[in-house]
Coordinates of C-alpha atoms and ligand atoms in Angstrom, one line a residue:
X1 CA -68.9 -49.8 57.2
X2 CA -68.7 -46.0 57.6
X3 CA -68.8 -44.2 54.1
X4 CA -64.8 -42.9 54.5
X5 CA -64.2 -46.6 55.5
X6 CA -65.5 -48.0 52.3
X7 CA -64.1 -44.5 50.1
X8 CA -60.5 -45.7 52.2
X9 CA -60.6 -49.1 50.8
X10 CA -61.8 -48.3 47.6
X11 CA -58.9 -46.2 46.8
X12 CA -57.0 -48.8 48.5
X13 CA -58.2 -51.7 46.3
X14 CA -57.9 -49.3 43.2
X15 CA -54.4 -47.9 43.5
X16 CA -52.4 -51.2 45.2
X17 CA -49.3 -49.9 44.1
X18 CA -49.4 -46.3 44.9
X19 CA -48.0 -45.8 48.5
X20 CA -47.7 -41.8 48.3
X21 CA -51.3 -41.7 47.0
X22 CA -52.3 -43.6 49.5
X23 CA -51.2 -41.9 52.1
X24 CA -52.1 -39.0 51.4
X25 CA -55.7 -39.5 50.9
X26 CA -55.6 -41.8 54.3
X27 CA -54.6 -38.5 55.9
X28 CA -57.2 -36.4 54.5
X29 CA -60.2 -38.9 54.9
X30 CA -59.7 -39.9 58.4
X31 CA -59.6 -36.1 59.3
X32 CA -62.4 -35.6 57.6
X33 CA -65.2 -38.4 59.5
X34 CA -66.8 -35.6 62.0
X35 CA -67.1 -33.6 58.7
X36 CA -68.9 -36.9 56.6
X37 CA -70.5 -38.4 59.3
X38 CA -72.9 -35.1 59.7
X39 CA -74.1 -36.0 56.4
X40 CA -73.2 -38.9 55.4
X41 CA -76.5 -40.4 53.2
X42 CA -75.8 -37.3 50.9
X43 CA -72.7 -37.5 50.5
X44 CA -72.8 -41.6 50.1
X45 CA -75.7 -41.3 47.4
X46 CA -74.1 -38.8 45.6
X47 CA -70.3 -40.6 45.8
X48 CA -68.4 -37.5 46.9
X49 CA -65.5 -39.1 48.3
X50 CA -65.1 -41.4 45.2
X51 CA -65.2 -37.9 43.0
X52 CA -63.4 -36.2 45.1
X53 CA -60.1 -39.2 45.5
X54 CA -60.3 -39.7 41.7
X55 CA -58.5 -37.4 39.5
X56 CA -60.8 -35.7 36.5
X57 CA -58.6 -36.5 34.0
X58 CA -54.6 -38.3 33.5
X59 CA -52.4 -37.7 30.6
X60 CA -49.4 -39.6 30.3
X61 CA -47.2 -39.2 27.1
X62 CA -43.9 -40.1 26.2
X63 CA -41.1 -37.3 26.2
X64 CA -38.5 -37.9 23.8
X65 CA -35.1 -35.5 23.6
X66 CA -31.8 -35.6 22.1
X67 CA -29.0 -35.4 24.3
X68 CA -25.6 -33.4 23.8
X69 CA -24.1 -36.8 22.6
X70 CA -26.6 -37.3 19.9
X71 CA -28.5 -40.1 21.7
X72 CA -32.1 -40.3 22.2
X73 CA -33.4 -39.9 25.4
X74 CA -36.7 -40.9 26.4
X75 CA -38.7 -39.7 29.7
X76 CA -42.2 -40.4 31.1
X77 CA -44.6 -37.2 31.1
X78 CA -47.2 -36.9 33.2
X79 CA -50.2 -34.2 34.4
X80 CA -53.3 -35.1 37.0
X81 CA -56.4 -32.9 36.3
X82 CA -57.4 -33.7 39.7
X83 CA -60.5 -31.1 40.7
X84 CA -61.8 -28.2 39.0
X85 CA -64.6 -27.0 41.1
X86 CA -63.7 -23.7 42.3
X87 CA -61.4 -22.6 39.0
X88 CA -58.9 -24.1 36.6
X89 CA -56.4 -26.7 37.3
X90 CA -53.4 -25.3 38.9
X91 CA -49.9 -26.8 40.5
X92 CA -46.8 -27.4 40.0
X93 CA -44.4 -29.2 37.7
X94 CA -41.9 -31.9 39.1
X95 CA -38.7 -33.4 37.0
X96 CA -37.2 -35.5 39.7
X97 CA -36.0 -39.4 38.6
X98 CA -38.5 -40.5 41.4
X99 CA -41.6 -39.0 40.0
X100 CA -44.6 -41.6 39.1
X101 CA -47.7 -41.6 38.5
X102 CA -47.9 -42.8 42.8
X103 CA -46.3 -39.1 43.3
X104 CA -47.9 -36.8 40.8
X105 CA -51.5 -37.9 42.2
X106 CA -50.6 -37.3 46.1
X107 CA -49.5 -33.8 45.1
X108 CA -52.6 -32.9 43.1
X109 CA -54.6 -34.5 45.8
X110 CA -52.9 -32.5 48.0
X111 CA -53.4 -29.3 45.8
X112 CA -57.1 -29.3 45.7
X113 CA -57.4 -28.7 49.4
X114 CA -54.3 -26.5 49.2
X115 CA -55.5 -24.2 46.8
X116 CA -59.0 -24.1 48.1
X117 CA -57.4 -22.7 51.3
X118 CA -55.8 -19.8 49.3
X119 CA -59.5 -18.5 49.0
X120 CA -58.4 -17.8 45.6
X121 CA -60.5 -19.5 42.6
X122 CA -57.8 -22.5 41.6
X123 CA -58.5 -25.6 40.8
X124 CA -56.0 -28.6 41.3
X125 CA -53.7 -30.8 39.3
X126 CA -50.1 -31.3 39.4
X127 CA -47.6 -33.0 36.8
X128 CA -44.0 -34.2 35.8
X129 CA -41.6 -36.3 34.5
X130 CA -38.4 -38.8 35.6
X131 CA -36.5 -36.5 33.7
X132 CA -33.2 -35.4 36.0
X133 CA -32.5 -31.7 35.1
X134 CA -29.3 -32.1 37.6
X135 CA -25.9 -32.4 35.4
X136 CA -27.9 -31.9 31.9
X137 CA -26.3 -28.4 29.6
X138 CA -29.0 -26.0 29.1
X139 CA -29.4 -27.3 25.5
X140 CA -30.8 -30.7 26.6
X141 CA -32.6 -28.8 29.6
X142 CA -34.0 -26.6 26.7
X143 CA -34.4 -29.4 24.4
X144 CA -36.4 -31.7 27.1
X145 CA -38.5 -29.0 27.9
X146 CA -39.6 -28.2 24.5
X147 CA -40.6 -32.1 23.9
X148 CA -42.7 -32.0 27.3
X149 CA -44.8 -29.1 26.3
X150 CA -44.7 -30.1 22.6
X151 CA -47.6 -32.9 24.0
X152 CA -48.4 -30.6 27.3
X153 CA -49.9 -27.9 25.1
X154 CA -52.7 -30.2 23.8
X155 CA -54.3 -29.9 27.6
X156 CA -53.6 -26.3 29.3
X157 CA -54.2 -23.2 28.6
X158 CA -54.7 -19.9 31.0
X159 CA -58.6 -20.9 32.0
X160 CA -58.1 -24.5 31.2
X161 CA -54.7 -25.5 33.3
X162 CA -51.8 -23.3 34.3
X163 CA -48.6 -25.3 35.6
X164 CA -45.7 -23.9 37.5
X165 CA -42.5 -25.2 39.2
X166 CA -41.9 -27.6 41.7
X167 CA -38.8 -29.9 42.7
X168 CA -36.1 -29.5 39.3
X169 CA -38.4 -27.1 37.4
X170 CA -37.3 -23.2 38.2
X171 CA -37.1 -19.8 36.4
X172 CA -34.9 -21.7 34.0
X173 CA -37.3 -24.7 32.9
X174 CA -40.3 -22.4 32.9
X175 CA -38.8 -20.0 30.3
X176 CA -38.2 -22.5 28.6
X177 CA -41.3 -24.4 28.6
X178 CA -43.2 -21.2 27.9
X179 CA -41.4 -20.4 24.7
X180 CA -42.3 -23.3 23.4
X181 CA -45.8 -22.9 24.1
X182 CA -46.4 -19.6 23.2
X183 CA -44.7 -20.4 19.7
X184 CA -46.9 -23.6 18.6
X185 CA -50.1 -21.9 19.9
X186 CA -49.1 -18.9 18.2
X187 CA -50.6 -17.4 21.7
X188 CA -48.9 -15.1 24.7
X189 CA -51.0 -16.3 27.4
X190 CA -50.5 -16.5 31.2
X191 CA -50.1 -20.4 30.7
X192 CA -47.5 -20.8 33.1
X193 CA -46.5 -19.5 36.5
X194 CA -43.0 -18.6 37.7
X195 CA -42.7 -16.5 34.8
X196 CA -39.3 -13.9 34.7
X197 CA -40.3 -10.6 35.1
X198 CA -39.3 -9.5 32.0
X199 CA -42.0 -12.0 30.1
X200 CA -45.0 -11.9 32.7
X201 CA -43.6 -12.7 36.0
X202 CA -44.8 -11.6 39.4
X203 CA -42.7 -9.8 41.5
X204 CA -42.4 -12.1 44.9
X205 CA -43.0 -15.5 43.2
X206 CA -39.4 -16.8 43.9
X207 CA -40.0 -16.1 47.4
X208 CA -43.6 -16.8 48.1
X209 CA -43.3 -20.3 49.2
X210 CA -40.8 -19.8 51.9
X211 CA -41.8 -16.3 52.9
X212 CA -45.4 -17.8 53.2
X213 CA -44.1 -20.6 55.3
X214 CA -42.5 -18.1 58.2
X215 CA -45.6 -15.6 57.6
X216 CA -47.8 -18.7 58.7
X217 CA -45.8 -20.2 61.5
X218 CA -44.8 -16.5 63.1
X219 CA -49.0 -16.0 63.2
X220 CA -49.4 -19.8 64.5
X221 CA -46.9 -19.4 67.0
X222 CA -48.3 -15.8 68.3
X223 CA -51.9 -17.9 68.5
X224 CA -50.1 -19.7 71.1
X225 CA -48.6 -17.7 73.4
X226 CA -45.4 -17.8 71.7
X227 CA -43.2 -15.5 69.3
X228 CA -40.6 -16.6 66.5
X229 CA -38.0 -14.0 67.3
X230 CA -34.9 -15.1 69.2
X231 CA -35.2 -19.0 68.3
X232 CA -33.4 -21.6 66.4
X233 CA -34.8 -23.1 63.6
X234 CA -33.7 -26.0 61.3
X235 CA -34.4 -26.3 57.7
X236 CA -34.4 -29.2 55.2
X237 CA -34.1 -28.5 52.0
X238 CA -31.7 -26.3 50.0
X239 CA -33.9 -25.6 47.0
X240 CA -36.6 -22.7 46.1
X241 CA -38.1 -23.2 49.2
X242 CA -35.6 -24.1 51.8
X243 CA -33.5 -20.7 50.6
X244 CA -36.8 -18.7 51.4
X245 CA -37.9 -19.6 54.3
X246 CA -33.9 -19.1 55.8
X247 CA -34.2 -15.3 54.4
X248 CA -37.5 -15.0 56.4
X249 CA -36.8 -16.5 59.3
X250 CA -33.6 -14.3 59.6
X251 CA -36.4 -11.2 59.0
X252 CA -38.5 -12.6 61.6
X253 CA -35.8 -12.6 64.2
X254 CA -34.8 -16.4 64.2
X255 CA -31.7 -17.7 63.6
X256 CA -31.9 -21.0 60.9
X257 CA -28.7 -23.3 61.3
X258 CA -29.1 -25.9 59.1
X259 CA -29.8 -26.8 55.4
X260 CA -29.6 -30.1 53.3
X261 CA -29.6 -31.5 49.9
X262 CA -29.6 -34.7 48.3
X263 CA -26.3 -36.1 49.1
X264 CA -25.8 -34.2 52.9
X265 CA -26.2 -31.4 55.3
X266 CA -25.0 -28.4 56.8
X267 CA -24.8 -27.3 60.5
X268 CA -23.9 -23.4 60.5
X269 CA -23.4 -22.8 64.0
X270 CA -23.7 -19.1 63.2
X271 CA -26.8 -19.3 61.3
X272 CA -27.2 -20.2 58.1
X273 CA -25.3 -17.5 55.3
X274 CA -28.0 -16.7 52.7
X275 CA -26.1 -14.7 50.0
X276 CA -23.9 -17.8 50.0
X277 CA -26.6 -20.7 49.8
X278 CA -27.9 -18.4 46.6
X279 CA -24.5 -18.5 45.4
X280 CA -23.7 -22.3 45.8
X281 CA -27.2 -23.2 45.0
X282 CA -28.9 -20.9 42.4
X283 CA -26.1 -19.4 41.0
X284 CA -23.8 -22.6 40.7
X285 CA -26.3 -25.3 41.1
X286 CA -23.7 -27.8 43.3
X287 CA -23.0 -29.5 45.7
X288 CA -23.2 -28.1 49.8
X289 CA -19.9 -29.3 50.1
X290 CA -19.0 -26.0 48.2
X291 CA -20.9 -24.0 51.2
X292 CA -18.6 -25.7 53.9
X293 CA -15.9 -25.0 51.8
X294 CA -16.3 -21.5 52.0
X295 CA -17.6 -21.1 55.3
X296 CA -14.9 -22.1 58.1
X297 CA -17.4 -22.4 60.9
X298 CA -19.8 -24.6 59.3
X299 CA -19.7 -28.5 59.3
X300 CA -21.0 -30.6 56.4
X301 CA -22.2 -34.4 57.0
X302 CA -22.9 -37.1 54.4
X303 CA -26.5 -38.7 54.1
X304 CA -29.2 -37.2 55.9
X305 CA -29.3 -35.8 60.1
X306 CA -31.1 -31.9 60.0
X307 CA -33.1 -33.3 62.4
X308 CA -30.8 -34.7 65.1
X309 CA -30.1 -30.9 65.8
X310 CA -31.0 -29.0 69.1
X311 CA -34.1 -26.3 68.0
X312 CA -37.2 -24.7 68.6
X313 CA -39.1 -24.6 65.6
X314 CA -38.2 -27.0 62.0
X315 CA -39.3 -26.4 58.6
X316 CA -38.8 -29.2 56.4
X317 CA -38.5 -27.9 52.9
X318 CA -37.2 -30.8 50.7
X319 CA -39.4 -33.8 49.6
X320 CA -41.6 -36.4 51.0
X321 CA -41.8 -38.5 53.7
X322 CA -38.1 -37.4 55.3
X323 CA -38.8 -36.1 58.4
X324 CA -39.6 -39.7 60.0
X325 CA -41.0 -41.2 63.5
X326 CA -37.5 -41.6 65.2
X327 CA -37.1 -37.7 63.4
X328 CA -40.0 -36.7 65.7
X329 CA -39.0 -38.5 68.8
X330 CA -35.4 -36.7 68.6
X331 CA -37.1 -33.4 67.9
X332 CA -39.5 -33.6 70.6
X333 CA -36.6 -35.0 73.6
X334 CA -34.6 -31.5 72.0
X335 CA -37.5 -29.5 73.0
X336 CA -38.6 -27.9 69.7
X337 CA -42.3 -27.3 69.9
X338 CA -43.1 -26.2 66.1
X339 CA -42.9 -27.8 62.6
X340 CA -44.0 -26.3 60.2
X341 CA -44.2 -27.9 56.8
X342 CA -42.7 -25.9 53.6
X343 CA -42.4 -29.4 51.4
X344 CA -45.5 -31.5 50.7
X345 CA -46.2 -34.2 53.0
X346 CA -42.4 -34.5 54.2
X347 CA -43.9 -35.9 57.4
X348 CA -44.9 -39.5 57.8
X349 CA -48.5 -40.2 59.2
X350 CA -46.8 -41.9 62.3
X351 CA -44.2 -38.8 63.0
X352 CA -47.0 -36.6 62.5
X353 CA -49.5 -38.6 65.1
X354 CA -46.2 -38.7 67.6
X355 CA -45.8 -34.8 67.0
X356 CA -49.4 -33.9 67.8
X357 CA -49.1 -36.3 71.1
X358 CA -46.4 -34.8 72.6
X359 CA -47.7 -31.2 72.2
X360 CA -45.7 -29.9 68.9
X361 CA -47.8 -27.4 67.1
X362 CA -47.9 -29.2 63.7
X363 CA -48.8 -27.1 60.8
X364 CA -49.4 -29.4 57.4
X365 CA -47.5 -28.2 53.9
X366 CA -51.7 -27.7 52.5
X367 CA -51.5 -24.8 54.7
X368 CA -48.2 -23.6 55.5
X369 CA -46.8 -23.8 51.9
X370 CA -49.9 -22.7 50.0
X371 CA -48.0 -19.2 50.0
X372 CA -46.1 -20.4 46.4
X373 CA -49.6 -21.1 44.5
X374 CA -51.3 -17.9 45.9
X375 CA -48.8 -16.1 44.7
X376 CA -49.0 -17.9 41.4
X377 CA -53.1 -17.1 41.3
X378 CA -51.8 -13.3 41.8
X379 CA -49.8 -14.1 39.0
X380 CA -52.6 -15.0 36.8
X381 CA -54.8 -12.1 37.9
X382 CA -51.8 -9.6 36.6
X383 CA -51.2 -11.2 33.5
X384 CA -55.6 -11.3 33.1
X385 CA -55.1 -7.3 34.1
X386 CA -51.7 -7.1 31.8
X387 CA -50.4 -5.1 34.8
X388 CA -47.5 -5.7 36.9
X389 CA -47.9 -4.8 41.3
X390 CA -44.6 -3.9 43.0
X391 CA -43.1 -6.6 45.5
X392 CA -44.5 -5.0 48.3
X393 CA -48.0 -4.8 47.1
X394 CA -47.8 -8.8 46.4
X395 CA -45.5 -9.5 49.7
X396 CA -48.5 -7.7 51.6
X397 CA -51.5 -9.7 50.1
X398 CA -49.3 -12.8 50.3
X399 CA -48.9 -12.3 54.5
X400 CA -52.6 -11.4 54.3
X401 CA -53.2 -14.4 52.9
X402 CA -51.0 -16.9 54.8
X403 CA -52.5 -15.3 58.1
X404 CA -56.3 -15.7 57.0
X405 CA -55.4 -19.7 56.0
X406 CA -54.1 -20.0 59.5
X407 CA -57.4 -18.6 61.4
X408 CA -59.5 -20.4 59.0
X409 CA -57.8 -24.1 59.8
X410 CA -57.7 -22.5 63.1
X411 CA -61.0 -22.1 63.2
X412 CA -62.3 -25.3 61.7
X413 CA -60.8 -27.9 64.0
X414 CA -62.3 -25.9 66.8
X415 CA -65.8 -25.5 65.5
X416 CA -65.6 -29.4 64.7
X417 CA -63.8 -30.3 68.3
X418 CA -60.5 -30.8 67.5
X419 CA -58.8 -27.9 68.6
X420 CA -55.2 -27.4 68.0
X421 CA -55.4 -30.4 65.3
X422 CA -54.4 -28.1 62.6
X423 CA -54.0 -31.3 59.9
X424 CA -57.9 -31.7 61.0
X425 CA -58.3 -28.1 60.7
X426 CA -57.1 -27.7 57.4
X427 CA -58.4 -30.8 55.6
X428 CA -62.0 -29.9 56.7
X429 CA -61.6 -26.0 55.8
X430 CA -60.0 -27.4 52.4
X431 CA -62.7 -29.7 51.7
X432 CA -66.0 -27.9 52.5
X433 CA -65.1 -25.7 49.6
X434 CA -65.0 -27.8 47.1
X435 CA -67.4 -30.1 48.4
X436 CA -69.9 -27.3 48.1
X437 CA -69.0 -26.2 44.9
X438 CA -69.2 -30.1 43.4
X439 CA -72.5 -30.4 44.8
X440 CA -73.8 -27.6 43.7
X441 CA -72.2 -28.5 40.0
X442 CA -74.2 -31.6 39.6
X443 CA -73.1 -34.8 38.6
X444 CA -70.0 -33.7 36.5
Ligands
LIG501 P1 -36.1 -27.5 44.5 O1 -35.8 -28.4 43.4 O2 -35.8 -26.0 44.3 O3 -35.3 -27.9 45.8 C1 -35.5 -29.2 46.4 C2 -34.5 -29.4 47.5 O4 -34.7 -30.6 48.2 C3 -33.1 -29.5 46.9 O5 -32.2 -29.0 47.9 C4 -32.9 -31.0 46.7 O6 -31.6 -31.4 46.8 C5 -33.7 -31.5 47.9 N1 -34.3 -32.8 47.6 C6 -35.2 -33.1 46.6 N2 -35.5 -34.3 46.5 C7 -34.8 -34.9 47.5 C8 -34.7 -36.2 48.0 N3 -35.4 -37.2 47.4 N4 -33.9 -36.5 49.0 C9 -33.2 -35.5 49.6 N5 -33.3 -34.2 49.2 C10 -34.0 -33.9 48.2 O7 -37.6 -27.7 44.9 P2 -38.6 -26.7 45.8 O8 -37.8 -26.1 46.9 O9 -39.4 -26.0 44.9 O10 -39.5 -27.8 46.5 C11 -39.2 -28.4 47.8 C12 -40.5 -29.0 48.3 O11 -41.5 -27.9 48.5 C13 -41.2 -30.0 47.5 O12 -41.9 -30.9 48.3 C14 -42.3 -29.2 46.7 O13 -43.4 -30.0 46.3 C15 -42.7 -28.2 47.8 N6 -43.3 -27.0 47.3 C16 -42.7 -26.2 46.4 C17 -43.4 -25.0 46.1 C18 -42.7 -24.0 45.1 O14 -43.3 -23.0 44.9 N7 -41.6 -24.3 44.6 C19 -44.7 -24.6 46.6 C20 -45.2 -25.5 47.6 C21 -44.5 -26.7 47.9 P3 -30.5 -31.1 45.6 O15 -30.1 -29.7 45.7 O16 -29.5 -32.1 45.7 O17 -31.3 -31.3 44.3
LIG502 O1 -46.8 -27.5 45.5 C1 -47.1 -26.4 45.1 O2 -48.0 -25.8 45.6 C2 -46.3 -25.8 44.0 N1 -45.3 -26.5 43.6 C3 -46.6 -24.5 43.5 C4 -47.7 -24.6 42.5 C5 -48.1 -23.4 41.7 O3 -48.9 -23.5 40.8 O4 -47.5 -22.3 41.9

């Protein structure tokens, strides 16, 4: 058996009931064999695969709250120390009722590789809880928060492990979170990024993620003989990075038409009304019946259908695994020839394969989305420098940034013969990193 077979079903055998973990590691280790097999007795002898698919270090705790009511709440808490070869753990945190343990170890696999393509010295971990922020006051908001990082605190620190937000955790949660951890460690620490910019902050975090996501796909489209101006995209999503990316893409030229959350869709014929998806989204946090509702020309559906729309380039920017094999086959009989990925692995393995077949340039969220924790590590260096850069300083070193990751996957799938394969190209730029820096390490 060929050392990624037997790392494949050891994971496999070890983690029966963790699908997303799974997966993603399946997608990383098969991309990687040209990589392995070039070396294969080292890395064998010295189990890199087994270090690199097992996480450093798990804490789970319970979160406890009072709600408004005066009941006790309890919630699961979670944070995967996955890899901290090239620099402290760093990633996001997710409240979403579907978070597990399955889910908070596929995104700080992911995050290893993602943050190693930054160039930036990151680690990679990721954490979480079941808790639902949606329809919760801002006292049990506050109140949940300050029982998560009442435990969290124990384990991070600014050189040790430095969370941000993810899916259900913004400006709001983070404020929130880092009160309370700057007043039991008696310590005002760059902890946490997604700071406000009154306390910390960088200029250009909100944006990063979907800014970053256009900055890449405009330089992966021009490596192809094709430009981003004039073309429809669609968009999934309608969170932090959904709203971005729209704003970009207008920028850039595009025209975005559609936008989802949870419970439906929108198809805005016109393009897609920024100021107002803030409004409805950030501003009100509801529903995108409330967008239709002000908006004549656009049509609102139940359930989920971005992808059954007519475009060029998609960007899904919501969650994983919703952007399916029958997704793909619709988007490639409309004739878009891009996705891009703003959400972490929103793509199935088999959609993904059927993209790549029929000629979609297929950019994977490791690369494409790495804009929102690059941003974060320029976060960290202000707050090491106590200094503050203007927007337009970090915007500049973000684009600089997204462009470099692209040429660098680029790059990689070519010089191992897969060119074009830009999952390929980034798993194997992502890895040799780290894989260098582990074995050079020791046996830690
Ligand atoms: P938000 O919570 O701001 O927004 C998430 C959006 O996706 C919301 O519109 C939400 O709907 C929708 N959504 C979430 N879960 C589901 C689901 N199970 N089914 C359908 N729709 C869903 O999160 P972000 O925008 O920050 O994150 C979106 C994706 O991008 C995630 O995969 C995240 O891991 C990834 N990402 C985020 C980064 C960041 O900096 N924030 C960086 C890199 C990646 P509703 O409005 O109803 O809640
Ligand atoms: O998935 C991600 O990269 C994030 N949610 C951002 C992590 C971060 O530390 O900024």
């Amino acid at each position: 058996m060929s050392y990624v077979d037997e790392a494949l079903a050891r994971v496999k055998k070890q983690n029966p009931d963790q699908p997303e973990f799974n997966q993603a590691v399946y997608e990383v280790l098969e991309s990687l064999r040209a990589v392995i097999e070039k070396n294969e007795d080292t890395y064998r002898r010295n189990a890199l695969l087994e270090r690199l698919t097992t996480p450093e270090r798990i804490v789970m705790f319970r979160v406890p709250w009072v709600d408004d009511k005066g009941q006790v709440q309890v919630n699961n808490g979670y944070r995967v120390q996955f890899n901290s070869a090239i620099g402290p753990y760093k990633g996001g945190l997710r409240f979403h009722p579907s978070v597990n343990l399955s889910v908070i170890k596929f995104l700080g696999f992911e995050q290893v590789f993602k943050n190693s393509l930054t160039g930036l010295p990151i680690g990679g971990g990721k954490g979480g809880s079941d808790f639902d922020p949606k329809g919760k006051s801002d006292r049990e908001v506050m109140a949940f928060c300050q029982s998560f990082m009442t435990e969290l605190y124990k384990y991070i620190g600014a050189d040790t492990d430095v969370p941000a937000g993810d899916i259900g955790v913004g400006g709001r949660e983070i404020g929130y979170l880092f009160g309370q951890y700057k007043r039991i460690r008696s310590l005002y620490e760059g902890v946490l990024t997604g700071k406000g910019l009154t306390y910390g902050g960088s200029l250009a975090r909100t944006q990063a993620t979907g800014y970053g996501l256009l900055y890449l796909t405009e330089e992966m489209l021009k490596c192809n003989g094709k430009e981003l101006a004039g073309k429809t995209v669609v968009v999934s999503g309608a969170g932090n990075v959904a709203i971005y990316a729209i704003e970009k893409a207008w920028q850039l030229g595009a025209k975005p038409v559609t936008c989802s959350d949870s419970t439906g869709w929108i198809y805005d014929p016109e393009g897609i009304d920024v100021a107002l998806l803030k409004e409805v989204k950030e501003v009100k946090r509801a529903r995108l019946t409330e967008y239709a509702k002000a908006r004549p020309g656009a049509v609102y559906h139940e359930g989920k259908g971005v992808w059954s729309v007519k475009c060029d380039v998609a960007l899904p920017c919501a969650t994983q695994n919703e952007l399916l094999l029958e997704d793909a086959k619709t988007l490639v009989a409309n004739g878009c020839f891009a996705v891009a990925e703003g959400a972490n692995m929103p793509t199935s393995l088999d959609a993904t394969a059927y993209l790549q077949e029929h000629g979609v340039l297929f950019c994977p969220g490791k690369a494409s989305n790495a804009g929102g924790v690059a941003t974060s590590a320029l976060e960290m260096t202000q707050n090491s420098q106590r200094l503050s850069w203007t927007f337009e300083e970090v915007d500049a070193k973000l684009k600089d940034i997204m462009v470099n990751i692209f040429h660098n996957l680029d790059a990689a799938a070519k010089e191992y013969g897969m060119e074009g394969n830009y999952v390929a190209g980034a798993n194997i730029a992502g890895f040799l990193k780290v894989a260098n820096a582990m074995d050079a390490q020791g046996i830690v």
